[in-house]
Short mmCIF file of C-alpha atoms in Angstrom, two decimals:
data_model
loop_
_atom_site.label_atom_id
_atom_site.label_comp_id
_atom_site.label_asym_id
_atom_site.label_seq_id
_atom_site.Cartn_x
_atom_site.Cartn_y
_atom_site.Cartn_z
CA MET A 1 27.63 45.36 -10.73
CA ALA A 2 25.28 45.82 -7.74
CA VAL A 3 21.68 46.61 -8.67
CA LYS A 4 19.05 48.04 -6.33
CA HIS A 5 15.66 46.31 -6.19
CA GLY A 6 12.28 46.74 -4.58
CA GLY A 7 11.15 44.38 -1.84
CA ASN A 8 14.16 45.14 0.41
CA ILE A 9 11.87 45.35 3.41
CA GLN A 10 14.38 43.87 5.87
CA GLU A 11 16.96 46.53 5.01
CA ILE A 12 14.40 49.34 5.29
CA SER A 13 13.25 47.94 8.63
CA GLU A 14 16.81 48.05 9.96
CA ILE A 15 17.62 51.53 8.63
CA TYR A 16 14.46 53.19 9.91
CA GLN A 17 14.03 51.04 13.03
CA ILE A 18 10.52 50.00 12.01
CA ASP A 19 9.18 46.50 12.64
CA LYS A 20 8.89 45.01 9.14
CA LYS A 21 5.54 43.51 10.13
CA GLU A 22 4.28 47.10 10.42
CA LEU A 23 5.43 48.08 6.91
CA ILE A 24 3.09 47.83 3.92
CA ASP A 25 5.34 46.93 1.00
CA PHE A 26 4.33 48.60 -2.27
CA SER A 27 7.89 48.29 -3.59
CA ALA A 28 7.64 44.62 -4.65
CA ASN A 29 5.21 43.69 -7.44
CA ILE A 30 3.75 40.55 -5.91
CA ASN A 31 0.19 39.24 -6.37
CA PRO A 32 -1.89 40.57 -3.43
CA LEU A 33 -4.05 37.43 -3.53
CA GLY A 34 -1.07 35.54 -2.14
CA ILE A 35 -0.03 31.94 -2.68
CA PRO A 36 -2.74 29.73 -4.28
CA GLN A 37 -4.19 27.14 -1.91
CA GLY A 38 -3.19 24.34 -4.27
CA VAL A 39 0.44 25.45 -4.12
CA LYS A 40 0.33 25.72 -0.33
CA ALA A 41 -1.05 22.18 -0.08
CA THR A 42 1.63 20.88 -2.45
CA LEU A 43 4.37 22.49 -0.37
CA THR A 44 2.96 21.02 2.84
CA LYS A 45 2.85 17.54 1.34
CA GLY A 46 6.28 18.04 -0.16
CA ILE A 47 8.05 18.26 3.18
CA ALA A 48 8.49 14.49 3.11
CA GLU A 49 10.36 14.79 -0.20
CA LEU A 50 13.14 16.86 1.37
CA VAL A 51 14.97 13.68 2.41
CA HIS A 52 15.69 13.12 -1.31
CA TYR A 53 17.69 15.12 -3.81
CA PRO A 54 15.63 16.93 -6.46
CA ASP A 55 15.45 15.28 -9.88
CA ILE A 56 18.65 16.69 -11.36
CA ARG A 57 16.99 16.64 -14.82
CA TYR A 58 13.81 18.44 -13.64
CA HIS A 59 11.83 16.42 -16.17
CA ALA A 60 8.41 16.88 -14.55
CA LEU A 61 8.88 20.62 -14.08
CA ILE A 62 10.12 21.11 -17.65
CA GLN A 63 7.19 19.13 -19.04
CA SER A 64 4.74 21.17 -16.93
CA ILE A 65 6.17 24.40 -18.39
CA ALA A 66 6.08 22.98 -21.92
CA ASP A 67 2.48 21.81 -21.53
CA PHE A 68 1.40 25.19 -20.16
CA HIS A 69 2.82 27.00 -23.19
CA GLU A 70 2.06 24.20 -25.68
CA ILE A 71 5.67 24.03 -26.86
CA SER A 72 8.36 21.36 -26.98
CA ALA A 73 10.06 20.47 -23.71
CA GLU A 74 13.34 20.84 -25.59
CA PHE A 75 12.80 24.62 -25.60
CA VAL A 76 12.67 24.99 -21.79
CA TYR A 77 15.44 25.88 -19.34
CA PRO A 78 14.12 26.00 -15.73
CA ALA A 79 15.97 28.38 -13.44
CA ASN A 80 16.41 29.44 -9.84
CA GLY A 81 14.33 32.55 -10.49
CA ALA A 82 14.18 34.46 -13.76
CA ALA A 83 17.34 36.23 -12.59
CA GLU A 84 19.36 33.03 -12.97
CA ALA A 85 17.99 32.57 -16.49
CA ILE A 86 18.95 36.17 -17.35
CA PHE A 87 22.49 35.75 -16.03
CA MET A 88 23.00 32.35 -17.66
CA LEU A 89 21.97 33.75 -21.03
CA GLY A 90 24.21 36.76 -20.40
CA ARG A 91 27.15 34.40 -19.80
CA THR A 92 26.43 32.42 -22.94
CA LEU A 93 25.02 34.59 -25.73
CA MET A 94 27.82 36.55 -27.37
CA LEU A 95 26.58 40.02 -28.30
CA LYS A 96 28.63 43.03 -29.33
CA ARG A 97 25.97 45.69 -28.75
CA LEU A 98 22.63 45.29 -26.96
CA LEU A 99 19.79 47.81 -27.22
CA LEU A 100 17.86 48.42 -24.00
CA LEU A 101 14.95 50.60 -23.03
CA ALA A 102 15.81 53.31 -20.52
CA PRO A 103 14.42 52.88 -17.94
CA THR A 104 14.03 49.13 -17.67
CA PHE A 105 14.98 46.26 -15.36
CA MET A 106 18.68 46.76 -14.69
CA GLU A 107 19.85 43.17 -14.33
CA TYR A 108 20.10 42.88 -18.12
CA GLU A 109 23.13 45.17 -18.05
CA ALA A 110 24.67 43.27 -15.15
CA ALA A 111 24.10 39.93 -16.89
CA PHE A 112 25.47 40.86 -20.31
CA SER A 113 28.38 42.81 -18.83
CA GLN A 114 29.85 39.36 -18.13
CA GLN A 115 30.61 39.10 -21.87
CA LYS A 116 31.83 42.72 -22.19
CA THR A 117 28.74 43.56 -24.25
CA GLU A 118 28.33 47.26 -25.07
CA PHE A 119 24.94 48.86 -24.43
CA SER A 120 22.83 51.32 -26.38
CA TYR A 121 19.71 52.94 -24.97
CA PHE A 122 16.30 53.91 -26.25
CA ASN A 123 15.36 56.71 -23.87
CA LEU A 124 11.69 56.75 -22.90
CA GLU A 125 11.68 59.90 -20.77
CA GLN A 126 12.87 61.97 -23.73
CA ARG A 127 9.74 60.79 -25.55
CA ASN A 128 7.54 61.38 -22.47
CA PHE A 129 7.07 57.59 -22.41
CA GLN A 130 5.18 57.65 -25.74
CA TRP A 131 6.95 55.67 -28.48
CA THR A 132 6.45 53.30 -31.38
CA ILE A 133 8.05 50.09 -32.59
CA ALA A 134 9.07 51.94 -35.76
CA GLU A 135 11.14 54.35 -33.63
CA LEU A 136 12.75 51.47 -31.74
CA ILE A 137 13.62 49.68 -35.00
CA GLN A 138 15.11 52.87 -36.40
CA SER A 139 17.21 53.25 -33.25
CA ALA A 140 18.42 49.66 -33.61
CA LYS A 141 19.48 50.37 -37.19
CA GLU A 142 21.26 53.60 -36.33
CA GLN A 143 23.11 52.09 -33.37
CA GLN A 144 23.98 48.90 -35.31
CA VAL A 145 23.03 46.51 -32.53
CA ASP A 146 23.07 42.72 -32.76
CA GLY A 147 20.68 42.29 -29.83
CA ILE A 148 17.51 43.93 -28.48
CA CYS A 149 16.25 43.27 -24.96
CA LEU A 150 12.79 44.37 -23.84
CA CYS A 151 10.72 43.87 -20.73
CA ASN A 152 7.05 43.47 -21.72
CA PRO A 153 5.21 44.87 -19.78
CA ASN A 154 8.14 47.15 -19.07
CA ASN A 155 9.46 47.49 -15.54
CA PRO A 156 9.13 50.15 -14.12
CA THR A 157 6.82 51.97 -16.59
CA GLY A 158 4.11 49.30 -16.91
CA GLN A 159 3.77 49.85 -20.66
CA MET A 160 2.72 46.90 -22.82
CA LEU A 161 3.50 46.23 -26.47
CA LYS A 162 0.69 44.83 -28.61
CA GLN A 163 0.99 41.46 -30.32
CA SER A 164 1.19 43.15 -33.73
CA GLU A 165 4.05 45.35 -32.53
CA LEU A 166 5.94 42.38 -31.12
CA GLU A 167 5.51 40.47 -34.36
CA GLU A 168 6.79 43.45 -36.37
CA LEU A 169 9.85 43.65 -34.14
CA SER A 170 10.40 39.88 -34.27
CA LEU A 171 10.27 39.90 -38.07
CA PHE A 172 12.79 42.76 -38.23
CA CYS A 173 15.15 40.89 -35.90
CA GLN A 174 14.84 37.65 -37.89
CA ARG A 175 15.60 39.38 -41.18
CA ASN A 176 18.63 41.14 -39.73
CA GLU A 177 19.93 38.25 -37.57
CA ILE A 178 19.44 40.24 -34.38
CA ALA A 179 18.87 38.41 -31.10
CA LEU A 180 15.50 39.38 -29.59
CA ILE A 181 15.29 38.94 -25.82
CA ILE A 182 11.88 39.47 -24.18
CA ASP A 183 11.34 39.44 -20.43
CA GLU A 184 7.70 38.50 -19.81
CA ALA A 185 7.93 38.45 -16.02
CA PHE A 186 4.66 40.41 -15.69
CA VAL A 187 2.78 39.31 -18.80
CA ASP A 188 0.64 36.81 -16.91
CA PHE A 189 -1.09 39.71 -15.14
CA THR A 190 -2.42 40.80 -18.54
CA GLY A 191 -2.85 37.61 -20.57
CA GLU A 192 -0.99 35.11 -22.75
CA GLU A 193 -2.29 36.87 -25.86
CA TYR A 194 0.39 39.50 -25.22
CA SER A 195 3.17 36.91 -25.19
CA LEU A 196 5.58 35.98 -28.00
CA VAL A 197 5.87 32.36 -26.85
CA SER A 198 3.92 31.17 -29.90
CA SER A 199 6.84 32.35 -32.07
CA ILE A 200 9.49 30.36 -30.19
CA SER A 201 9.51 27.34 -32.49
CA THR A 202 10.02 29.39 -35.67
CA ASN A 203 12.65 31.86 -34.46
CA GLU A 204 15.95 30.57 -33.08
CA ASN A 205 17.04 34.13 -32.28
CA LEU A 206 14.14 34.65 -29.86
CA TYR A 207 14.70 34.27 -26.10
CA ILE A 208 11.89 34.69 -23.56
CA PHE A 209 12.22 34.94 -19.79
CA ARG A 210 9.28 34.04 -17.56
CA SER A 211 8.83 34.22 -13.80
CA LEU A 212 6.53 32.30 -11.45
CA THR A 213 7.48 34.58 -8.57
CA LYS A 214 5.06 37.46 -9.14
CA MET A 215 1.78 35.81 -10.13
CA PHE A 216 1.99 33.04 -7.53
CA ALA A 217 3.51 35.17 -4.73
CA ILE A 218 6.52 32.92 -4.14
CA PRO A 219 9.57 35.23 -4.41
CA GLY A 220 11.20 33.37 -1.53
CA LEU A 221 11.21 30.11 -3.51
CA ARG A 222 12.94 31.53 -6.62
CA LEU A 223 11.59 29.98 -9.82
CA GLY A 224 11.59 31.15 -13.41
CA TYR A 225 12.63 29.87 -16.82
CA LEU A 226 14.04 30.64 -20.26
CA LEU A 227 12.29 29.63 -23.47
CA THR A 228 14.12 29.37 -26.79
CA SER A 229 14.38 27.00 -29.75
CA ASN A 230 18.11 27.70 -30.04
CA ARG A 231 19.33 24.30 -28.88
CA ALA A 232 23.00 25.24 -29.21
CA VAL A 233 22.61 28.09 -26.71
CA LEU A 234 20.54 25.91 -24.37
CA ALA A 235 23.20 23.19 -24.45
CA GLN A 236 25.89 25.71 -23.51
CA ILE A 237 23.75 27.07 -20.66
CA GLU A 238 23.03 23.60 -19.32
CA ALA A 239 26.74 22.74 -19.44
CA LYS A 240 27.46 25.75 -17.19
CA THR A 241 24.60 25.18 -14.75
CA VAL A 242 25.30 24.14 -11.17
CA PRO A 243 23.74 20.72 -10.35
CA TRP A 244 20.48 20.81 -8.33
CA HIS A 245 20.13 24.54 -8.91
CA ILE A 246 16.38 24.37 -8.17
CA ASN A 247 15.28 23.08 -4.78
CA THR A 248 12.53 20.52 -4.25
CA PHE A 249 9.98 23.04 -2.96
CA ALA A 250 10.42 25.29 -5.99
CA ASP A 251 10.24 22.26 -8.32
CA ILE A 252 6.94 20.92 -7.00
CA ALA A 253 5.43 24.37 -6.42
CA GLY A 254 6.09 25.27 -10.04
CA GLN A 255 4.42 22.11 -11.32
CA GLN A 256 1.30 22.87 -9.28
CA ALA A 257 1.29 26.61 -9.99
CA LEU A 258 1.03 26.05 -13.73
CA LYS A 259 -2.19 24.11 -13.14
CA GLU A 260 -3.77 27.07 -11.32
CA THR A 261 -5.50 28.52 -14.40
CA ARG A 262 -8.57 29.74 -12.49
CA PHE A 263 -6.34 31.50 -9.96
CA ILE A 264 -4.55 33.26 -12.82
CA LYS A 265 -7.82 34.50 -14.30
CA ASP A 266 -9.12 35.61 -10.92
CA SER A 267 -5.86 37.46 -10.29
CA GLN A 268 -6.01 39.24 -13.65
CA ARG A 269 -9.54 40.50 -12.90
CA TYR A 270 -8.62 41.52 -9.36
CA ILE A 271 -5.49 43.39 -10.43
CA ALA A 272 -7.36 45.24 -13.20
CA GLU A 273 -10.06 46.35 -10.75
CA GLU A 274 -7.62 47.45 -8.04
CA ARG A 275 -5.37 49.20 -10.56
CA ARG A 276 -8.34 51.29 -11.75
CA PHE A 277 -9.20 52.10 -8.13
CA LEU A 278 -5.64 53.13 -7.36
CA GLU A 279 -5.20 55.15 -10.57
CA LYS A 280 -8.42 57.04 -9.83
CA GLY A 281 -7.28 57.78 -6.28
CA LEU A 282 -3.79 58.89 -7.35
CA ALA A 283 -5.28 61.23 -9.96
CA GLN A 284 -6.70 63.38 -7.12
CA PHE A 285 -3.23 64.60 -6.16
CA LYS A 286 -1.90 67.46 -8.28
CA GLU A 287 1.67 66.60 -7.27
CA LEU A 288 1.43 63.18 -8.93
CA GLU A 289 1.45 62.41 -12.65
CA THR A 290 0.66 58.75 -13.35
CA PHE A 291 1.38 56.84 -16.55
CA SER A 292 -0.99 54.28 -18.02
CA SER A 293 -0.16 50.75 -16.89
CA GLN A 294 -1.30 47.34 -18.11
CA THR A 295 0.10 45.29 -15.25
CA ASN A 296 0.27 45.06 -11.44
CA PHE A 297 2.17 48.28 -10.73
CA ILE A 298 1.86 51.99 -11.50
CA PHE A 299 4.66 54.34 -12.57
CA LEU A 300 4.40 57.98 -11.55
CA ARG A 301 6.25 61.28 -11.60
CA TYR A 302 6.32 63.25 -8.34
CA GLN A 303 6.31 67.02 -8.74
CA GLY A 304 6.35 67.95 -5.07
CA SER A 305 9.22 68.73 -2.73
CA GLY A 306 11.47 66.23 -0.99
CA CYS A 307 11.52 62.45 -1.39
CA LEU A 308 8.10 60.80 -1.60
CA GLN A 309 9.49 57.45 -0.52
CA GLU A 310 10.97 58.97 2.67
CA LYS A 311 7.69 60.70 3.48
CA LEU A 312 5.67 57.51 3.07
CA ILE A 313 8.08 55.44 5.15
CA GLN A 314 7.11 57.73 8.05
CA LYS A 315 3.58 56.38 7.49
CA ASN A 316 4.87 52.77 7.46
CA ILE A 317 4.45 52.48 3.70
CA LEU A 318 7.29 51.49 1.35
CA ILE A 319 7.21 52.40 -2.36
CA ARG A 320 9.92 51.96 -4.99
CA ASN A 321 12.13 54.98 -5.59
CA CYS A 322 13.16 54.76 -9.27
CA ASN A 323 16.23 56.98 -8.94
CA SER A 324 18.52 53.99 -9.57
CA PHE A 325 16.99 53.23 -12.99
CA HIS A 326 19.02 54.30 -16.01
CA GLY A 327 17.67 57.20 -18.07
CA LEU A 328 15.50 59.05 -15.53
CA SER A 329 16.25 62.67 -14.60
CA GLN A 330 13.26 63.56 -12.42
CA LYS A 331 11.48 62.12 -9.37
CA TYR A 332 9.82 58.87 -10.41
CA TYR A 333 8.33 56.15 -8.26
CA ARG A 334 6.73 52.75 -8.80
CA ILE A 335 3.78 51.56 -6.74
CA ALA A 336 2.55 47.97 -6.67
CA VAL A 337 -1.16 47.24 -6.94
CA LYS A 338 -2.18 45.60 -3.69
CA SER A 339 -5.38 44.74 -1.81
CA ARG A 340 -8.21 47.28 -1.43
CA VAL A 341 -7.36 47.71 2.25
CA ASP A 342 -3.69 48.38 1.52
CA ASN A 343 -4.48 50.61 -1.46
CA LYS A 344 -6.76 52.72 0.74
CA SER A 345 -4.01 52.96 3.35
CA LEU A 346 -1.66 54.32 0.69
CA LEU A 347 -4.17 56.90 -0.52
CA ASP A 348 -4.89 57.97 3.08
CA ALA A 349 -1.16 58.39 3.72
CA LEU A 350 -0.77 60.47 0.57
CA GLU A 351 -3.71 62.62 1.65
CA ALA A 352 -1.94 63.30 4.93
CA ILE A 353 1.43 64.28 3.43
CA LEU A 354 0.54 66.04 0.16
#
């Protein structure tokens, strides 16, 4: 099952014959502050380590993740990007019917299709992207699912569930022996208080994906992880894992990145400020309807003619066309929050074409 993604700047460059260095990429949701200096220094020093194999156990990396979340190291599975964690869980966790938001990140379907899982959908567009946990729980009951998978904040809509809502959903899933899978790839742009990690140790049916790609601007390194207290599932995943699946650079970069607490706080403040700037600028265009976001991208509905992505490419700007997401019937796009200079360039381009 091939899934389209943002950040395909090389492909766009080839199709439109534009030097990729000239393109401003709003299609990938990567921290505009770039790679932290501490991580850069670690990578530079780490070149000498490339003559050795990585630690096949990844003990130091696992302990760094555990320390960051204040959980047991036994609950951590490090992965070659969150995508590997998603697919490994999809290969291992036997589910008959999985409830997904529509739209949401599409690799969940690809991953769990490996086990012939059936999918049910909770359509957000039909509710104009306004919904409650009570409605989701009712949908889970009606569709008789044994698994629920959410992205929080949701990709591509940017909506965030509150801690109280997550706890209500977690309690429902525990009582009904339903697997609860939460993808927190973008939660670090909002704050750990919106995470369910604190519930890991008391709920064996809870599975949380995390990514180090977005916050620390290292998508080329590929590093993420799965958190769960279900040791039986973790043992099965580890038995299926290819040896040395994480390279040395990703290993040491991850250990350093999780120490960059000041960088994380600075990034959260910067993203919040630039998101407000961008939302205010986008609101000036009658053709655009934006939806409230709590993370580092903005979801919008385009009510003009033609394809907005195509028009902006002519201005050397790439945004994410959401037409490949399940459950959308109109023209929706996702725009990453970037630097003030880049955000102004986007608004200027929109002014010229709308």
